[in-house]
Coordinates of C-alpha atoms in Angstrom, one line a residue:
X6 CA 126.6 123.7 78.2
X7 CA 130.3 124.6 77.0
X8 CA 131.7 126.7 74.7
X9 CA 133.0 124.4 72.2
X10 CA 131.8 124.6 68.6
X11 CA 129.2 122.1 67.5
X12 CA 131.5 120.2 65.1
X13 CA 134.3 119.9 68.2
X14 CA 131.5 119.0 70.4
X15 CA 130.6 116.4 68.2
X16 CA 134.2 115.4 67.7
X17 CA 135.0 115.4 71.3
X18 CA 132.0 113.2 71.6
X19 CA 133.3 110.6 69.0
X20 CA 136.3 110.3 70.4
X21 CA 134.9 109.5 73.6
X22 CA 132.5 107.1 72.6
X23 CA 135.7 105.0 70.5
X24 CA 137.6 105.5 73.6
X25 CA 135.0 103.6 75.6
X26 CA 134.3 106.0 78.1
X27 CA 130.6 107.6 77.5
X28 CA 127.7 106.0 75.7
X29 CA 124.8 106.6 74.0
X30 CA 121.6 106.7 76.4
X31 CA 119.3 108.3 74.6
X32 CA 118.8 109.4 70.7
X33 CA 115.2 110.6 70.8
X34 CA 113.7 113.9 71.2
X35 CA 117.5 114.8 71.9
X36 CA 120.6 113.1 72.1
X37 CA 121.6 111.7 75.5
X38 CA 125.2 110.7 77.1
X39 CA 126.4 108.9 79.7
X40 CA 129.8 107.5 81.6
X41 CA 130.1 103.9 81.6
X42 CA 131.9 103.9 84.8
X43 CA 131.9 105.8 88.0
X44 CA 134.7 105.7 88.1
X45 CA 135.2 107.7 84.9
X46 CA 133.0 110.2 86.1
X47 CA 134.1 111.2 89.3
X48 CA 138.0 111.5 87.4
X49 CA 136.5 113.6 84.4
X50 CA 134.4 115.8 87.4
X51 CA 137.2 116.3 89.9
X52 CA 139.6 116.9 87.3
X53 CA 137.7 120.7 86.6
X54 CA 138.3 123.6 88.9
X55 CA 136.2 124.4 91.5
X56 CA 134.8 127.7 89.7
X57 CA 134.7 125.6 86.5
X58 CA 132.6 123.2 88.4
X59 CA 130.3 126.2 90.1
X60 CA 129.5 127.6 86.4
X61 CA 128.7 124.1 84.7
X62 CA 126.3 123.3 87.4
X63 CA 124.5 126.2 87.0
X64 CA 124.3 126.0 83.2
X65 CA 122.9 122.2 84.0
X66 CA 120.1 123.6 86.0
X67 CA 119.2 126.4 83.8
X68 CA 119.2 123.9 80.5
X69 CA 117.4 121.2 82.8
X70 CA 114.6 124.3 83.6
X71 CA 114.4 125.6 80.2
X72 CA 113.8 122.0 78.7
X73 CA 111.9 120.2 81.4
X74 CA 108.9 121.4 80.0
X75 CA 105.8 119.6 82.0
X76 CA 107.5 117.0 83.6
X77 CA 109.4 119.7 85.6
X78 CA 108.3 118.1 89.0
X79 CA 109.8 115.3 88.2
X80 CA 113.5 117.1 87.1
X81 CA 113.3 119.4 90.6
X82 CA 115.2 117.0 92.5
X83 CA 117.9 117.0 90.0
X84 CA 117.4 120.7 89.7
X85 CA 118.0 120.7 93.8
X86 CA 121.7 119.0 92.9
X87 CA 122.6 121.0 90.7
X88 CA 121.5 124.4 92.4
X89 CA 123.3 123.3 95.7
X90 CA 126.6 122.6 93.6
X91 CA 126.3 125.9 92.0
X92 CA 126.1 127.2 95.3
X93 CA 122.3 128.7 94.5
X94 CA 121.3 128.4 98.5
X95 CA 117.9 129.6 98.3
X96 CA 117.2 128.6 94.8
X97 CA 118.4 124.9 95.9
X98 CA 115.8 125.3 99.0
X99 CA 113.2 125.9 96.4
X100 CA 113.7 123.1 94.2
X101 CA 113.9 120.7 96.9
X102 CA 110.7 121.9 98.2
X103 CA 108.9 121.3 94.8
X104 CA 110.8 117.6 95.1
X105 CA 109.2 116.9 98.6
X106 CA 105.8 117.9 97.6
X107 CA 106.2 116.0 94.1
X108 CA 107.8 112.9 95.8
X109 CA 104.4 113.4 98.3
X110 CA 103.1 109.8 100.2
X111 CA 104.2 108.1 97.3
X112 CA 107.9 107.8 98.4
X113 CA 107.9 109.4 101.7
X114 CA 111.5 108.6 102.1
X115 CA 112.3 110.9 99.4
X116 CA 110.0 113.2 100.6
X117 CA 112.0 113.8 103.6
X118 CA 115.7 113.8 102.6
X119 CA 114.2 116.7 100.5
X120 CA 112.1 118.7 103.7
X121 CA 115.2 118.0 105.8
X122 CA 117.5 120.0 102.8
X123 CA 115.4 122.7 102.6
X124 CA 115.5 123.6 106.7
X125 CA 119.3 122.6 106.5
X126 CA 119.8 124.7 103.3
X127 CA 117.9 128.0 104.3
X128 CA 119.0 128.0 108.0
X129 CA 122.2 129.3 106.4
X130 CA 120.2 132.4 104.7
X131 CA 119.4 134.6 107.8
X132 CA 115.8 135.2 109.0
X133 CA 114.0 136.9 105.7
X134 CA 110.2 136.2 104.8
X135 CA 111.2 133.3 102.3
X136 CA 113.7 131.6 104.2
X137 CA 111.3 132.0 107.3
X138 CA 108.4 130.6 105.7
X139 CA 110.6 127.6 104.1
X140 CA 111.6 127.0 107.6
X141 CA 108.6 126.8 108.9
X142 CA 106.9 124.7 105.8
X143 CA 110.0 122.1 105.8
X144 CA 109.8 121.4 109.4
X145 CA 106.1 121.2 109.8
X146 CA 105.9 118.9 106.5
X147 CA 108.7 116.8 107.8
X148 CA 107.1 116.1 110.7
X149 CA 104.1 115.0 109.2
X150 CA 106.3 112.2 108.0
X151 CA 107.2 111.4 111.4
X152 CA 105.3 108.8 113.1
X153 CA 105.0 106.8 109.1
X154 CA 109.0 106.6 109.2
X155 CA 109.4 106.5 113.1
X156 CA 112.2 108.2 115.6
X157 CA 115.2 107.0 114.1
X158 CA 114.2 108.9 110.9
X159 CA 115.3 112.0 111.8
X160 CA 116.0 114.6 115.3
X161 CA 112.1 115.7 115.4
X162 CA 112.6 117.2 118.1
X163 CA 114.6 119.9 116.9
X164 CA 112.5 120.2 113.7
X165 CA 109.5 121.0 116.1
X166 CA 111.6 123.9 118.0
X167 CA 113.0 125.3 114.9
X168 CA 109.3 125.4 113.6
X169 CA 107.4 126.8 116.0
X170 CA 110.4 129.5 116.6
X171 CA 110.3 130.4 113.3
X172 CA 106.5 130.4 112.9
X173 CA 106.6 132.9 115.7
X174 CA 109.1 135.0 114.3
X175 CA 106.6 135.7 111.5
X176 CA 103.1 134.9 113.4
X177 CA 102.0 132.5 111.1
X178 CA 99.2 130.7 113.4
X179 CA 98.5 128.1 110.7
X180 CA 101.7 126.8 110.8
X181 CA 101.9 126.8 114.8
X182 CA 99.1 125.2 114.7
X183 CA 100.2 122.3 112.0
X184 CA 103.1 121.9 114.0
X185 CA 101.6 121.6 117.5
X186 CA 99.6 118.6 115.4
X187 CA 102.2 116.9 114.2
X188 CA 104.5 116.8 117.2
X189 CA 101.3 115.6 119.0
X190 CA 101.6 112.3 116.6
X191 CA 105.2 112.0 117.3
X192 CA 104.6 112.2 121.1
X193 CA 101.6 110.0 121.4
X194 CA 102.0 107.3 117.8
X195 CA 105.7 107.0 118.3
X196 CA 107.0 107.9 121.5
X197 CA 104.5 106.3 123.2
X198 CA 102.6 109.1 125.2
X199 CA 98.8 109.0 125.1
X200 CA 98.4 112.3 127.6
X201 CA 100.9 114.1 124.8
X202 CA 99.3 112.8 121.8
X203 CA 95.9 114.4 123.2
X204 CA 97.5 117.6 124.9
X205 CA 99.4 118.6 121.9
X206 CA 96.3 117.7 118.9
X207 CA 94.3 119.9 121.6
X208 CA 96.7 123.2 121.4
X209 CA 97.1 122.6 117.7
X210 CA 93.0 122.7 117.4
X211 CA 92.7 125.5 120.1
X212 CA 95.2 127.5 118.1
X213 CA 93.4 126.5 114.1
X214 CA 90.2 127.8 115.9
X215 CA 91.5 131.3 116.0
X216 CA 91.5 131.7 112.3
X217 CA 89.2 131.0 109.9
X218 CA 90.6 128.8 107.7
X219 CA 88.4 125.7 107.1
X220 CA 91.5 123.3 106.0
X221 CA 93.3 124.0 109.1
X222 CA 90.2 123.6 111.7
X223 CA 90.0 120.0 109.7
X224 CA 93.2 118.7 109.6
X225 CA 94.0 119.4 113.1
X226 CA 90.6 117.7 114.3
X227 CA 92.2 114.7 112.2
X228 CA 94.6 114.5 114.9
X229 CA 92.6 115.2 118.4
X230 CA 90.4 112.6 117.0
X231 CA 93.2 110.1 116.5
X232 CA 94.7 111.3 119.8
X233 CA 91.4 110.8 121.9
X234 CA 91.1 107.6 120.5
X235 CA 94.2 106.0 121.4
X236 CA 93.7 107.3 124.6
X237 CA 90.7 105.5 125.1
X238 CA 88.0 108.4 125.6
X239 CA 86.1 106.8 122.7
X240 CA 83.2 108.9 123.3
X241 CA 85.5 112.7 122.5
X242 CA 86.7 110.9 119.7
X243 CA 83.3 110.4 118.0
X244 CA 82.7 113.8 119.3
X245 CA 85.1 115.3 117.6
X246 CA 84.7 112.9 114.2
X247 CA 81.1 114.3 114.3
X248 CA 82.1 117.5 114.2
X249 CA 85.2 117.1 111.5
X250 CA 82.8 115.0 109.4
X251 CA 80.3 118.2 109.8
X252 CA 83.3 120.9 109.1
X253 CA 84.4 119.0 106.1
X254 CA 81.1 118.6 104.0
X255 CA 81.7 116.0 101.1
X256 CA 85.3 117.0 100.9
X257 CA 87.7 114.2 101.3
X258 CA 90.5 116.4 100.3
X259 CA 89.9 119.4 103.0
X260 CA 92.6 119.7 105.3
X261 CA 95.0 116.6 103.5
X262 CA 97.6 119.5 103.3
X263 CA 97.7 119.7 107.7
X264 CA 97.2 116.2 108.1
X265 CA 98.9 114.4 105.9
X266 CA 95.8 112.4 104.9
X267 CA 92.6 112.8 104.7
X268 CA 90.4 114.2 107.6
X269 CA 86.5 113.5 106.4
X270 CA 88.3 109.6 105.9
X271 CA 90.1 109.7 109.6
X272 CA 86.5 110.8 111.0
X273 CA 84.6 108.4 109.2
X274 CA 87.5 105.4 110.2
X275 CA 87.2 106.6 113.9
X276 CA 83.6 106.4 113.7
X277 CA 83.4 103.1 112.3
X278 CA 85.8 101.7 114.6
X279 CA 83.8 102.9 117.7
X280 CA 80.2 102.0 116.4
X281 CA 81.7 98.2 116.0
X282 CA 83.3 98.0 118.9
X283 CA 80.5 99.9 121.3
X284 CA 77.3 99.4 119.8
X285 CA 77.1 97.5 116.6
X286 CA 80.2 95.0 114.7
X287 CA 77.5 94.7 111.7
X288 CA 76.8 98.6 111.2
X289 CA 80.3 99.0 112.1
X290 CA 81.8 96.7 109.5
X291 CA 79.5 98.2 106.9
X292 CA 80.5 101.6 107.2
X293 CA 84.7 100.6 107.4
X294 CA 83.7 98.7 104.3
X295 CA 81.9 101.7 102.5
X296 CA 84.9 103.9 103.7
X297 CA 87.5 101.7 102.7
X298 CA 86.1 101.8 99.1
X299 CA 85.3 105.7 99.7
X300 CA 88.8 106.2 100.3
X301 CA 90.7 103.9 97.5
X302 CA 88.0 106.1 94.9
X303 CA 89.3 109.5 96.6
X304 CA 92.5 108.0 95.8
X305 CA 93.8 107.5 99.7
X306 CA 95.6 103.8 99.1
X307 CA 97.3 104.5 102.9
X308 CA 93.6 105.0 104.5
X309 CA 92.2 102.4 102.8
X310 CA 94.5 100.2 104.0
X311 CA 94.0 101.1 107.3
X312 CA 89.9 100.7 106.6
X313 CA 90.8 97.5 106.1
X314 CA 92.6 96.7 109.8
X315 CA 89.7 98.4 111.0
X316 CA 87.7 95.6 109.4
X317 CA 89.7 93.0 110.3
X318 CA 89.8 94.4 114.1
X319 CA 85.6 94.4 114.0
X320 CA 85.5 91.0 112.6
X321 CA 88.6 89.9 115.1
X322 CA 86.7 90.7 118.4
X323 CA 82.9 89.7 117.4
X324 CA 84.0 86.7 115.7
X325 CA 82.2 87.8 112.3
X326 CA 85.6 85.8 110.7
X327 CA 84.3 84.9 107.2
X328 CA 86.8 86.2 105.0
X329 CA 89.1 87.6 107.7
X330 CA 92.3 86.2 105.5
X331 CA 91.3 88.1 102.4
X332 CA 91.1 91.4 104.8
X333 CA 94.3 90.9 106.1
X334 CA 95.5 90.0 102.1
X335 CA 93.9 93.5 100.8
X336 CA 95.4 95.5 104.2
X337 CA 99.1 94.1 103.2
X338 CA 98.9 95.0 99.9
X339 CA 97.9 98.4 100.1
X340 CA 100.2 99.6 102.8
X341 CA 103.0 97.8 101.2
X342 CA 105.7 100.7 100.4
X343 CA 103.8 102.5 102.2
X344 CA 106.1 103.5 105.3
X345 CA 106.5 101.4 107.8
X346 CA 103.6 102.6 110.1
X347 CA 101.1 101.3 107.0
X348 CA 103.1 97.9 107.2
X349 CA 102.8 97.7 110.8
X350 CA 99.3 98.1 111.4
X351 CA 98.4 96.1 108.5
X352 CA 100.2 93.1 110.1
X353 CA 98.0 93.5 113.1
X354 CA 95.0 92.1 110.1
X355 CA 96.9 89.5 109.4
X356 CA 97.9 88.2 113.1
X357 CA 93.9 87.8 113.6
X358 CA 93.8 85.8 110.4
X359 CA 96.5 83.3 111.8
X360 CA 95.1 83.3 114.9
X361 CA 91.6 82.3 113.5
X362 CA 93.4 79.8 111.5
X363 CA 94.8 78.5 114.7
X364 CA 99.0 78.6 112.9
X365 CA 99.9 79.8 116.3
X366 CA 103.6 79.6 115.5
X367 CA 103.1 81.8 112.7
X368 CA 101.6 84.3 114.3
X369 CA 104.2 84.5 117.0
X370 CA 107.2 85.1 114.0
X371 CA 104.9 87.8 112.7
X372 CA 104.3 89.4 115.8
X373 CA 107.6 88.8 117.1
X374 CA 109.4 90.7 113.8
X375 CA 106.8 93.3 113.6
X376 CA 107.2 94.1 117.5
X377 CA 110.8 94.0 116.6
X378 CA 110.0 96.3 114.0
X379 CA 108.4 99.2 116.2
X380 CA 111.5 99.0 118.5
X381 CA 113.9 99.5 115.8
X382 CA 112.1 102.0 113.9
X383 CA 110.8 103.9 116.7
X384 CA 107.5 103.6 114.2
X385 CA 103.9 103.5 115.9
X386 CA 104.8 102.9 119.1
X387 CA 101.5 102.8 121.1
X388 CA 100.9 100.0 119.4
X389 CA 103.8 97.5 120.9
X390 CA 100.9 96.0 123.2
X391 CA 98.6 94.8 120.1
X392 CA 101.6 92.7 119.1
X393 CA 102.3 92.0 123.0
X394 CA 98.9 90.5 123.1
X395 CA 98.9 88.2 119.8
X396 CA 102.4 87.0 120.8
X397 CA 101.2 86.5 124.5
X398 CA 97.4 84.8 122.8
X399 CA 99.7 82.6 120.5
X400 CA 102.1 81.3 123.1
X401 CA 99.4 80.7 125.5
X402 CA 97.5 78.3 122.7
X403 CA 101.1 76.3 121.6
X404 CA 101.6 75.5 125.9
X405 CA 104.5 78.0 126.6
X406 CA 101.5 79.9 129.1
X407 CA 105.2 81.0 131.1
X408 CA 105.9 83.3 128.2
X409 CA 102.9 84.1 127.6
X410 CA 102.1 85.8 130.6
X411 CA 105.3 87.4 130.5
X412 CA 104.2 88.6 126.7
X413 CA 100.7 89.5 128.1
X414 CA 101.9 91.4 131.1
X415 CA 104.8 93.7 129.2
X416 CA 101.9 95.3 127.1
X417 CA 99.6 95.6 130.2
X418 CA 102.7 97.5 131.8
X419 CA 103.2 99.3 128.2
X420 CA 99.1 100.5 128.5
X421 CA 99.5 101.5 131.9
X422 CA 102.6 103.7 131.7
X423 CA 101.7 105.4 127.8
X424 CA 97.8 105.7 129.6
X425 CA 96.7 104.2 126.3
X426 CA 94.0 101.8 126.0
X427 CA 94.7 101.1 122.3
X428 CA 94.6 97.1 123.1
X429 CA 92.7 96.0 126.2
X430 CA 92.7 92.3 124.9
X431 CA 96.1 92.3 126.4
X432 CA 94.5 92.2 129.9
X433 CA 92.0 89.0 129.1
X434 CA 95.0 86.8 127.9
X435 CA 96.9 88.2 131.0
X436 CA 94.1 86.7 133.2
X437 CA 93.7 83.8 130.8
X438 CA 97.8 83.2 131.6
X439 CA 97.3 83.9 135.7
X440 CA 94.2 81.4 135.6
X441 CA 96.3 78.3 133.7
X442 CA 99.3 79.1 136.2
X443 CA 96.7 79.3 139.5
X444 CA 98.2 82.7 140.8
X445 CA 96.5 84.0 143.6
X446 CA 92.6 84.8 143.0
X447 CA 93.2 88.2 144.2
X448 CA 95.5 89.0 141.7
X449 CA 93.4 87.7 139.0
X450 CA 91.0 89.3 139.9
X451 CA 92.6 92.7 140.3
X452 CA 93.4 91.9 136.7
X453 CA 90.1 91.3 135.4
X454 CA 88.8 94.6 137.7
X455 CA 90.9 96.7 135.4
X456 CA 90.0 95.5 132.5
X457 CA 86.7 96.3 133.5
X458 CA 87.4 99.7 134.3
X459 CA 89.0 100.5 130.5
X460 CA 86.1 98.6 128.9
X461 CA 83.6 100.6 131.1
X462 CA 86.2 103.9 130.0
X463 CA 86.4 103.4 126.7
X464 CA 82.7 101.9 126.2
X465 CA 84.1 98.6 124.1
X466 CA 81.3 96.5 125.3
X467 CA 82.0 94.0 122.7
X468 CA 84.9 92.5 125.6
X469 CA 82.7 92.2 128.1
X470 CA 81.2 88.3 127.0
X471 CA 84.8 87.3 127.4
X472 CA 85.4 89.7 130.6
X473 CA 82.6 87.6 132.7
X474 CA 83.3 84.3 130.9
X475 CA 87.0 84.6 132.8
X476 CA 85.2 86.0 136.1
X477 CA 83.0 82.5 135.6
X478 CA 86.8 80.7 135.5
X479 CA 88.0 82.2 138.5
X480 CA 84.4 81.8 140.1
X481 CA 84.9 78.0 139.9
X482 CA 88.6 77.7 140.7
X483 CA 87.4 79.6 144.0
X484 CA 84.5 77.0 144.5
X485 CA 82.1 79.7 144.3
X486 CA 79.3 78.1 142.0
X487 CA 76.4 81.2 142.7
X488 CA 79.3 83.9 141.1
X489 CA 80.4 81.4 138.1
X490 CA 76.1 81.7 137.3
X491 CA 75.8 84.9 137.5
X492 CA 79.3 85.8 135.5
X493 CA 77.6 83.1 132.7
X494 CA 74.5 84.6 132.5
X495 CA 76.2 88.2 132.1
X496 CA 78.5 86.7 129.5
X497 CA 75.8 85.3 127.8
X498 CA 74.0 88.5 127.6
X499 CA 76.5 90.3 126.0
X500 CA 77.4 87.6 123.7
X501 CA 73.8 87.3 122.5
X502 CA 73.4 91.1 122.4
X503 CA 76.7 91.6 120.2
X504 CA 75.6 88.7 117.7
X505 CA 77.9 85.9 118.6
X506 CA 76.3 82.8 118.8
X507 CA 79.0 80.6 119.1
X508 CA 80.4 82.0 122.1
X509 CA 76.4 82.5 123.2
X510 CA 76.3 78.7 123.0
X511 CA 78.9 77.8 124.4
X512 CA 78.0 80.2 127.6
X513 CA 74.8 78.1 127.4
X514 CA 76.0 74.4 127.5
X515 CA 78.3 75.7 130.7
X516 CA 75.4 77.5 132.2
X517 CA 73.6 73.7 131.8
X518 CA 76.3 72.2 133.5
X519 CA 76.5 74.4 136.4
X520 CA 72.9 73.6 137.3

């Protein structure tokens, strides 16, 4: 590294160490130094010339590549430094690019300070092949960290028009494609636009479909599945997990490159989710269940967390609460470090589990900081009116029903602008709020009448016991005895058909008293 002797090396070295300044860090395979103070450092660094400075950080990186041997991933981040300070552009692009796909999920900070060097590094190299392609691969992988880390992260909007402009340039269709994708769960996740998340997952599987790569034609189904979801057309969604689950075989891994996770996972989530909440919570719950263990053996810690809010969600709504905490336990701890859109929806879990637990005060400080949390963030935004709803629910039970109708009715406003239907609960505890402050029974009603319409939309049938129980409510605050049967009778039906014999019971002793 310099071009003193060995034996003045070593001197220099001694004299160093009896002077205090460097110490020993390492003696074994090779002999490792290091300032004790920053201080020291920056003096000894700044007191070389510039040039000096340009040709020792070059002879760094080379000795760091030459000796790095097999745990070179782990030495490109430092390789990255030094390259840059040598004022190796494109080699420093390089290096950072190994670093972001080394660092991966696992620290997806990391991951994209290192995406964001390489566009910043390379858009000083002109418009070559490399730097092109660089371009195109820093900002498409960047903005697959997007909705995880949320819009304060970064300017994603500029990252999707560099992309796509320089995926253009060199006609690259799969990464137009990847990009269209992942701005589509920017738009919709965090900015809070279901039409967007839908309209831009649909131009990013329109344009996959032109090629014939099987990876891309997955991963970007990943997305128009997600995006169909949130958007409440439940039935495309399972469409379109049918046909991912049929495109990607037995392959959990096809298509994680495009989507950041794991497509055959995503399709079998999404289907799990809708069989629960349409048609079955016991087949439903089975499947997340297999899934969720499917995907921790595929090694996919982030979906299996999310299997697990799916399991909590299933067991939330049709009451099936055994064990509820322990889901909400398991969802916490694997999306912990996980970005914050893993932390977020795992909280959701553990709101049902204080709710079933009836520590309404708890769950309004967790819902409270995690809505808090999405605002701050920018994170997972089309999911500000789960966390409306729980804090709205909770309020409601602890007598504050003022604030809780004001809770209940932001995330009904929230569903109605983003034309998401992610959280429909939001309407019954706006009724349940409108009924305990005896607003006008046309309003309620107009209410309840909406909420049919999503639940008829989306197919959740597992709402519609509590859906007629409050039509009963506002049947008998009205005077209107025949109605409050008939809404029991329907409420009872669905309760009976979707397993819930509480609630079934409960429907039944009313039913009694009516006649």
């Amino acid at each position: 590294m310099t071009d003193l002797a060995a034996s003045e090396r070593a001197g220099a070295l001694e004299r160093l160490k009896a002077g205090d300044f460097i110490y020993e860090r390492a003696l074994y395979p090779v002999f490792e130094y290091a300032f004790k103070h920053p201080l020291t450092h920056e003096v000894a660094y700044q007191s070389q010339l510039q040039n000096r400075r340009v040709v020792v950080h070059a002879a760094v990186a080379r000795a760091l590549e030459a000796h790095a041997g097999d745990k070179i991933d782990e030495q490109a981040a430092l390789l990255a430094h030094h390259c840059e300070l040598a004022g190796e552009v494109l080699n420093a692009a390089r290096w950072h690019k190994r670093a972001a796909e080394w660092a991966g999920l696992n620290d997806i900070n990391a991951a994209l300070y290192h995406w964001l060097r390489v566009r910043a590094l390379v858009s000083s190299t002109g418009d070559d092949a490399e730097s092109t392609a660089l371009t195109v691969m820093a900002c498409s992988r960047a903005l697959t960290l997007g909705w995880r880390l949320g819009e304060s992260a970064a300017e994603w909007s500029a990252l999707f028009e560099d992309g796509c402009a320089a995926a253009e340039r060199a006609g690259d269709l799969r990464a137009l494609s990847m990009l269209n994708a992942n701005w589509s769960a920017l738009s919709g996740l965090t900015r809070g636009s279901a039409d967007e998340y839908v309209r831009f997952s649909a131009a990013a599987v329109s344009i996959a479909d032109r090629t014939t790569d099987a990876a891309l034609r997955s991963g970007t189904r990943a997305f128009l599945t997600y995006a169909h979801w949130y958007r409440g057309d439940w039935r495309e969604a399972e469409r379109v997990a049918e046909d991912l689950i049929a495109l990607a075989g037995d392959d959990p891994d096809l298509g994680t490159t495009v989507a950041g996770l794991s497509p055959l996972i995503a399709a079998y989530q999404t289907r799990a989710y809708i069989i629960g909440f349409t048609r079955d919570p016991v087949l439903g719950l089975q499947e997340a269940r297999r899934v969720r263990q499917y995907a921790l053996d595929s090694g996919y810690r982030d979906m299996a967390s999310w299997l697990a809010v799916v399991e909590g969600e299933i067991m939330y709504a049709s009451r099936r609460t055994d064990g509820i905490g322990s889901v909400a336990q398991d969802a916490m701890s694997l999306a912990k470090d996980r970005g914050a859109a893993m932390e977020i929806m795992a909280s959701g879990t553990f709101c049902n589990a204080l709710a079933i637990q009836g520590d309404w005060q708890s769950m309004v400080q967790v819902a409270t900081d995690t809505l808090r949390r999405i605002r701050e963030t920018g994170t997972l935004g089309l999911w500000e009116p789960l966390f409306l709803a729980h804090i709205a629910k909770a309020q409601l039970e602890l007598g504050l029903v003022s604030l809780g109708r004001a809770a209940a009715q932001a995330g009904v406003d929230f569903m109605r602008e983003s034309k998401s239907v992610f959280s429909p609960r939001g309407y019954a505890v706006l009724a349940r709020a409108q009924l305990a402050l005896n607003e006008p029974a046309a309003v309620i009603a107009g209410t309840l009448d909406e909420y049919e319409a999503l639940l008829t939309l989306t197919g959740i049938h597992v709402y519609e016991g509590e859906l007629h129980e409050l039509r009963a409510q506002l049947a008998e605050s009205e005077g209107q005895n025949p109605a409050r049967t008939a809404a029991l009778a329907r409420a009872h039906e669905c309760y009976t058909r979707f397993g819930m014999a509480a609630q079934a019971t409960r429907v039944a002793d009313a039913r009694g008293d009516a006649a």
